[in-house]
Amino acid sequence: MNPDPETAAEAATRDEQAELVRLRAENALLRTEKDILLKAATWFATDAGALPGPHGRQPERPPKEITAMTTSVRPWLTPHAHRSLVQERAGLVGAENASGNDDPDSLVRKRHRQARIRQIDDILREAVVGEDPPDDGIAEPGMVLTVRYDDTSTAETFLLGSRDETRQDDLEIYSPDSPLGRALAGAEPGEQRIYQVPNGTTVRVTLVDAEPYGRFRRLARKAQ
């Protein structure tokens, strides 16, 4: 027996209405998701500085703790350290030319001399000698840095220079390749950096001041 035509029409209308309700619900959900994604994208762009914050200002961001950098830099030497290395190399070359024994101890000393000569050659070839970096307060080789160790509140002043630098002015010297030197590379006054010492302890240090070595020595002479 065929269904009543009026009953079939009513069933079709009910199906269409149910489909319409479902589509409207999906459409509303999509609009909500779109609004959420738009707000999230705007927040991330503002937080990253790509968009201005409220009242046209960039949002304030908390200071970042920056871990040690691994970028290698050219060695920095004072003229005094440069002369010392040149003299050391000349002495090593003279000893190398004078050596003639083939006993085991002599061969060991010969290898050590040759290794040190190569090391000095590498330093002298790449070194920046006595040229003060820009007086911009940024930590880099050739700058005298004053830092505060945040865990103890103690301060220290030292020259960021080559490990072959000789000590002058009673000034400590830290190599840019040391854990502290790598951590401070590119830091500005007030910026905190984090690094690890060989025993695995984490140290937090804040750069207080950075001035070129030449300026530091001039001021030290005037104070004497």
mmCIF file of C-alpha atoms in Angstrom:
data_model
loop_
_atom_site.group_PDB
_atom_site.id
_atom_site.type_symbol
_atom_site.label_atom_id
_atom_site.label_comp_id
_atom_site.label_asym_id
_atom_site.label_seq_id
_atom_site.Cartn_x
_atom_site.Cartn_y
_atom_site.Cartn_z
ATOM 1 C CA MET A 1 0.000 0.000 0.000
ATOM 2 C CA ASN A 2 1.427 3.407 -1.043
ATOM 3 C CA PRO A 3 2.007 6.017 1.695
ATOM 4 C CA ASP A 4 -0.369 8.912 1.919
ATOM 5 C CA PRO A 5 0.976 11.798 -0.275
ATOM 6 C CA GLU A 6 0.419 14.336 2.496
ATOM 7 C CA THR A 7 2.295 12.201 5.023
ATOM 8 C CA ALA A 8 5.309 11.834 2.628
ATOM 9 C CA ALA A 9 5.420 15.621 2.100
ATOM 10 C CA GLU A 10 5.399 16.249 5.811
ATOM 11 C CA ALA A 11 8.254 13.733 6.294
ATOM 12 C CA ALA A 12 10.315 15.475 3.588
ATOM 13 C CA THR A 13 9.715 18.852 5.249
ATOM 14 C CA ARG A 14 10.831 17.487 8.607
ATOM 15 C CA ASP A 15 14.055 16.099 7.043
ATOM 16 C CA GLU A 16 14.792 19.445 5.367
ATOM 17 C CA GLN A 17 14.205 21.321 8.598
ATOM 18 C CA ALA A 18 16.499 18.934 10.502
ATOM 19 C CA GLU A 19 19.220 19.382 7.854
ATOM 20 C CA LEU A 20 18.805 23.157 8.016
ATOM 21 C CA VAL A 21 19.183 23.114 11.807
ATOM 22 C CA ARG A 22 22.339 20.980 11.517
ATOM 23 C CA LEU A 23 23.890 23.278 8.902
ATOM 24 C CA ARG A 24 23.127 26.359 10.984
ATOM 25 C CA ALA A 25 24.770 24.742 14.023
ATOM 26 C CA GLU A 26 27.866 23.847 11.992
ATOM 27 C CA ASN A 27 28.013 27.369 10.578
ATOM 28 C CA ALA A 28 27.826 28.885 14.057
ATOM 29 C CA LEU A 29 30.592 26.552 15.261
ATOM 30 C CA LEU A 30 32.811 27.507 12.323
ATOM 31 C CA ARG A 31 32.298 31.214 13.031
ATOM 32 C CA THR A 32 33.235 30.679 16.667
ATOM 33 C CA GLU A 33 36.386 28.774 15.736
ATOM 34 C CA LYS A 34 37.311 31.471 13.229
ATOM 35 C CA ASP A 35 36.928 34.190 15.865
ATOM 36 C CA ILE A 36 39.060 32.220 18.311
ATOM 37 C CA LEU A 37 41.822 31.664 15.722
ATOM 38 C CA LEU A 38 41.751 35.329 14.708
ATOM 39 C CA LYS A 39 42.066 36.486 18.317
ATOM 40 C CA ALA A 40 44.873 34.010 18.945
ATOM 41 C CA ALA A 41 46.769 35.124 15.829
ATOM 42 C CA THR A 42 46.388 38.776 16.830
ATOM 43 C CA TRP A 43 47.622 38.040 20.353
ATOM 44 C CA PHE A 44 50.685 36.156 19.147
ATOM 45 C CA ALA A 45 51.525 38.887 16.609
ATOM 46 C CA THR A 46 51.202 41.577 19.282
ATOM 47 C CA ASP A 47 53.238 39.554 21.765
ATOM 48 C CA ALA A 48 55.996 39.120 19.176
ATOM 49 C CA GLY A 49 56.072 42.854 18.482
ATOM 50 C CA ALA A 50 54.676 42.662 14.956
ATOM 51 C CA LEU A 51 51.558 44.634 15.961
ATOM 52 C CA PRO A 52 51.220 47.543 18.373
ATOM 53 C CA GLY A 53 49.683 46.894 21.748
ATOM 54 C CA PRO A 54 46.884 48.886 23.395
ATOM 55 C CA HIS A 55 47.025 52.655 22.833
ATOM 56 C CA GLY A 56 49.497 52.152 20.009
ATOM 57 C CA ARG A 57 52.342 50.974 22.261
ATOM 58 C CA GLN A 58 54.352 47.844 21.915
ATOM 59 C CA PRO A 59 53.499 45.358 24.688
ATOM 60 C CA GLU A 60 55.906 45.181 27.575
ATOM 61 C CA ARG A 61 57.773 41.905 27.734
ATOM 62 C CA PRO A 62 59.572 40.492 30.743
ATOM 63 C CA PRO A 63 63.375 40.363 30.484
ATOM 64 C CA LYS A 64 64.570 37.141 28.944
ATOM 65 C CA GLU A 65 67.168 34.880 30.438
ATOM 66 C CA ILE A 66 69.588 34.028 27.667
ATOM 67 C CA THR A 67 71.759 30.959 27.791
ATOM 68 C CA ALA A 68 75.356 30.794 26.663
ATOM 69 C CA MET A 69 76.004 31.444 23.019
ATOM 70 C CA THR A 70 78.343 29.281 20.957
ATOM 71 C CA THR A 71 79.406 31.794 18.334
ATOM 72 C CA SER A 72 83.196 31.912 17.930
ATOM 73 C CA VAL A 73 84.850 35.336 17.624
ATOM 74 C CA ARG A 74 88.263 36.601 16.599
ATOM 75 C CA PRO A 75 90.782 36.677 19.447
ATOM 76 C CA TRP A 76 91.498 40.104 20.912
ATOM 77 C CA LEU A 77 95.014 40.951 22.141
ATOM 78 C CA THR A 78 96.633 43.958 23.729
ATOM 79 C CA PRO A 79 99.848 45.083 21.991
ATOM 80 C CA HIS A 80 101.778 43.742 24.987
ATOM 81 C CA ALA A 81 100.233 40.268 24.613
ATOM 82 C CA HIS A 82 100.858 40.339 20.854
ATOM 83 C CA ARG A 83 104.574 41.069 21.406
ATOM 84 C CA SER A 84 104.769 38.311 24.007
ATOM 85 C CA LEU A 85 103.332 35.756 21.581
ATOM 86 C CA VAL A 86 105.679 36.850 18.783
ATOM 87 C CA GLN A 87 108.655 36.479 21.140
ATOM 88 C CA GLU A 88 107.424 33.101 22.361
ATOM 89 C CA ARG A 89 107.067 31.888 18.782
ATOM 90 C CA ALA A 90 110.590 33.048 17.910
ATOM 91 C CA GLY A 91 111.967 31.174 20.912
ATOM 92 C CA LEU A 92 110.098 28.000 19.960
ATOM 93 C CA VAL A 93 111.267 28.166 16.348
ATOM 94 C CA GLY A 94 114.859 28.676 17.544
ATOM 95 C CA ALA A 95 114.615 25.655 19.833
ATOM 96 C CA GLU A 96 113.060 23.645 16.996
ATOM 97 C CA ASN A 97 115.913 24.455 14.636
ATOM 98 C CA ALA A 98 118.511 23.636 17.295
ATOM 99 C CA SER A 99 117.009 20.300 18.289
ATOM 100 C CA GLY A 100 118.769 17.279 16.878
ATOM 101 C CA ASN A 101 118.276 14.400 19.296
ATOM 102 C CA ASP A 102 115.909 11.593 18.423
ATOM 103 C CA ASP A 103 115.426 10.188 21.932
ATOM 104 C CA PRO A 104 111.777 9.786 23.086
ATOM 105 C CA ASP A 105 111.836 12.809 25.399
ATOM 106 C CA SER A 106 113.178 15.041 22.657
ATOM 107 C CA LEU A 107 110.516 13.828 20.250
ATOM 108 C CA VAL A 108 107.769 14.598 22.796
ATOM 109 C CA ARG A 109 109.146 18.102 23.354
ATOM 110 C CA LYS A 110 109.385 18.576 19.597
ATOM 111 C CA ARG A 111 105.715 17.668 19.103
ATOM 112 C CA HIS A 112 104.716 20.056 21.894
ATOM 113 C CA ARG A 113 106.742 22.884 20.338
ATOM 114 C CA GLN A 114 105.233 22.283 16.914
ATOM 115 C CA ALA A 115 101.697 22.203 18.326
ATOM 116 C CA ARG A 116 102.287 25.456 20.222
ATOM 117 C CA ILE A 117 103.781 27.127 17.137
ATOM 118 C CA ARG A 118 100.684 26.182 15.120
ATOM 119 C CA GLN A 119 98.440 27.491 17.910
ATOM 120 C CA ILE A 120 100.311 30.811 18.050
ATOM 121 C CA ASP A 121 100.181 31.107 14.255
ATOM 122 C CA ASP A 122 96.403 30.651 14.333
ATOM 123 C CA ILE A 123 96.042 33.314 17.049
ATOM 124 C CA LEU A 124 98.302 35.847 15.344
ATOM 125 C CA ARG A 125 96.635 35.303 11.968
ATOM 126 C CA GLU A 126 93.135 36.026 13.312
ATOM 127 C CA ALA A 127 93.842 38.381 16.209
ATOM 128 C CA VAL A 128 92.593 41.935 16.590
ATOM 129 C CA VAL A 129 95.504 43.753 18.239
ATOM 130 C CA GLY A 130 94.902 46.698 20.552
ATOM 131 C CA GLU A 131 91.922 48.059 18.625
ATOM 132 C CA ASP A 132 89.197 49.117 21.018
ATOM 133 C CA PRO A 133 85.691 47.920 20.154
ATOM 134 C CA PRO A 134 82.907 50.542 19.929
ATOM 135 C CA ASP A 135 82.073 52.230 23.218
ATOM 136 C CA ASP A 136 78.475 51.016 23.034
ATOM 137 C CA GLY A 137 78.230 49.101 26.305
ATOM 138 C CA ILE A 138 77.925 45.722 24.566
ATOM 139 C CA ALA A 139 79.978 42.805 25.871
ATOM 140 C CA GLU A 140 82.552 41.638 23.337
ATOM 141 C CA PRO A 141 86.308 40.905 23.211
ATOM 142 C CA GLY A 142 88.361 43.942 24.146
ATOM 143 C CA MET A 143 85.815 45.214 26.668
ATOM 144 C CA VAL A 144 86.303 45.410 30.417
ATOM 145 C CA LEU A 145 83.163 43.956 31.951
ATOM 146 C CA THR A 146 81.696 44.421 35.392
ATOM 147 C CA VAL A 147 79.209 41.711 36.306
ATOM 148 C CA ARG A 148 77.084 40.763 39.296
ATOM 149 C CA TYR A 149 76.604 37.131 40.203
ATOM 150 C CA ASP A 150 72.922 37.090 41.086
ATOM 151 C CA ASP A 151 73.048 34.125 43.476
ATOM 152 C CA THR A 152 75.610 35.817 45.750
ATOM 153 C CA SER A 153 75.219 39.513 44.796
ATOM 154 C CA THR A 154 79.020 39.727 44.438
ATOM 155 C CA ALA A 155 80.559 41.798 41.624
ATOM 156 C CA GLU A 156 83.646 41.216 39.485
ATOM 157 C CA THR A 157 85.495 43.265 36.855
ATOM 158 C CA PHE A 158 87.583 41.563 34.170
ATOM 159 C CA LEU A 159 88.869 41.868 30.617
ATOM 160 C CA LEU A 160 87.171 39.758 27.959
ATOM 161 C CA GLY A 161 90.185 38.766 25.871
ATOM 162 C CA SER A 162 92.323 35.936 24.581
ATOM 163 C CA ARG A 163 93.354 33.229 27.026
ATOM 164 C CA ASP A 164 96.938 34.050 25.910
ATOM 165 C CA GLU A 165 96.534 37.605 27.174
ATOM 166 C CA THR A 166 98.951 38.526 29.949
ATOM 167 C CA ARG A 167 97.531 40.043 33.127
ATOM 168 C CA GLN A 168 98.014 43.764 33.571
ATOM 169 C CA ASP A 169 96.498 46.366 35.910
ATOM 170 C CA ASP A 170 95.683 43.497 38.322
ATOM 171 C CA LEU A 171 92.792 42.758 35.972
ATOM 172 C CA GLU A 172 91.409 39.255 35.623
ATOM 173 C CA ILE A 173 91.100 37.934 32.075
ATOM 174 C CA TYR A 174 88.359 35.665 30.770
ATOM 175 C CA SER A 175 88.442 34.147 27.315
ATOM 176 C CA PRO A 176 85.421 34.615 25.012
ATOM 177 C CA ASP A 177 85.480 30.808 24.704
ATOM 178 C CA SER A 178 85.090 30.287 28.459
ATOM 179 C CA PRO A 179 81.598 29.464 29.795
ATOM 180 C CA LEU A 180 81.262 32.984 31.222
ATOM 181 C CA GLY A 181 82.629 34.608 28.068
ATOM 182 C CA ARG A 182 80.231 32.719 25.830
ATOM 183 C CA ALA A 183 77.306 33.530 28.092
ATOM 184 C CA LEU A 184 78.004 37.266 28.054
ATOM 185 C CA ALA A 185 78.651 37.633 24.319
ATOM 186 C CA GLY A 186 76.447 40.455 22.995
ATOM 187 C CA ALA A 187 74.927 41.286 26.398
ATOM 188 C CA GLU A 188 73.939 44.843 27.301
ATOM 189 C CA PRO A 189 74.041 46.436 30.782
ATOM 190 C CA GLY A 190 71.194 45.132 32.943
ATOM 191 C CA GLU A 191 70.813 41.939 30.906
ATOM 192 C CA GLN A 192 70.932 38.614 32.706
ATOM 193 C CA ARG A 193 72.630 35.563 31.230
ATOM 194 C CA ILE A 194 72.790 31.944 32.392
ATOM 195 C CA TYR A 195 75.646 29.475 32.019
ATOM 196 C CA GLN A 196 76.948 26.262 33.521
ATOM 197 C CA VAL A 197 80.301 25.766 35.200
ATOM 198 C CA PRO A 198 82.215 22.492 34.640
ATOM 199 C CA ASN A 199 80.676 20.823 37.718
ATOM 200 C CA GLY A 200 77.201 21.352 36.220
ATOM 201 C CA THR A 201 76.108 24.184 38.521
ATOM 202 C CA THR A 202 73.918 26.814 36.849
ATOM 203 C CA VAL A 203 75.085 30.395 37.386
ATOM 204 C CA ARG A 204 73.057 33.545 36.748
ATOM 205 C CA VAL A 205 75.064 36.661 36.005
ATOM 206 C CA THR A 206 73.973 40.211 35.140
ATOM 207 C CA LEU A 207 76.119 42.585 33.103
ATOM 208 C CA VAL A 208 76.517 45.836 35.045
ATOM 209 C CA ASP A 209 78.918 47.767 32.791
ATOM 210 C CA ALA A 210 81.107 47.324 29.719
ATOM 211 C CA GLU A 211 83.804 49.752 28.581
ATOM 212 C CA PRO A 212 86.657 49.491 26.050
ATOM 213 C CA TYR A 213 89.970 48.347 27.499
ATOM 214 C CA GLY A 214 91.828 51.436 26.243
ATOM 215 C CA ARG A 215 89.427 53.750 28.031
ATOM 216 C CA PHE A 216 89.651 51.636 31.182
ATOM 217 C CA ARG A 217 93.470 51.920 31.221
ATOM 218 C CA ARG A 218 93.414 55.670 30.624
ATOM 219 C CA LEU A 219 91.037 56.185 33.530
ATOM 220 C CA ALA A 220 93.107 53.836 35.711
ATOM 221 C CA ARG A 221 96.290 55.861 34.996
ATOM 222 C CA LYS A 222 94.533 59.133 35.856
ATOM 223 C CA ALA A 223 93.341 57.667 39.143
ATOM 224 C CA GLN A 224 96.891 56.701 40.189
#
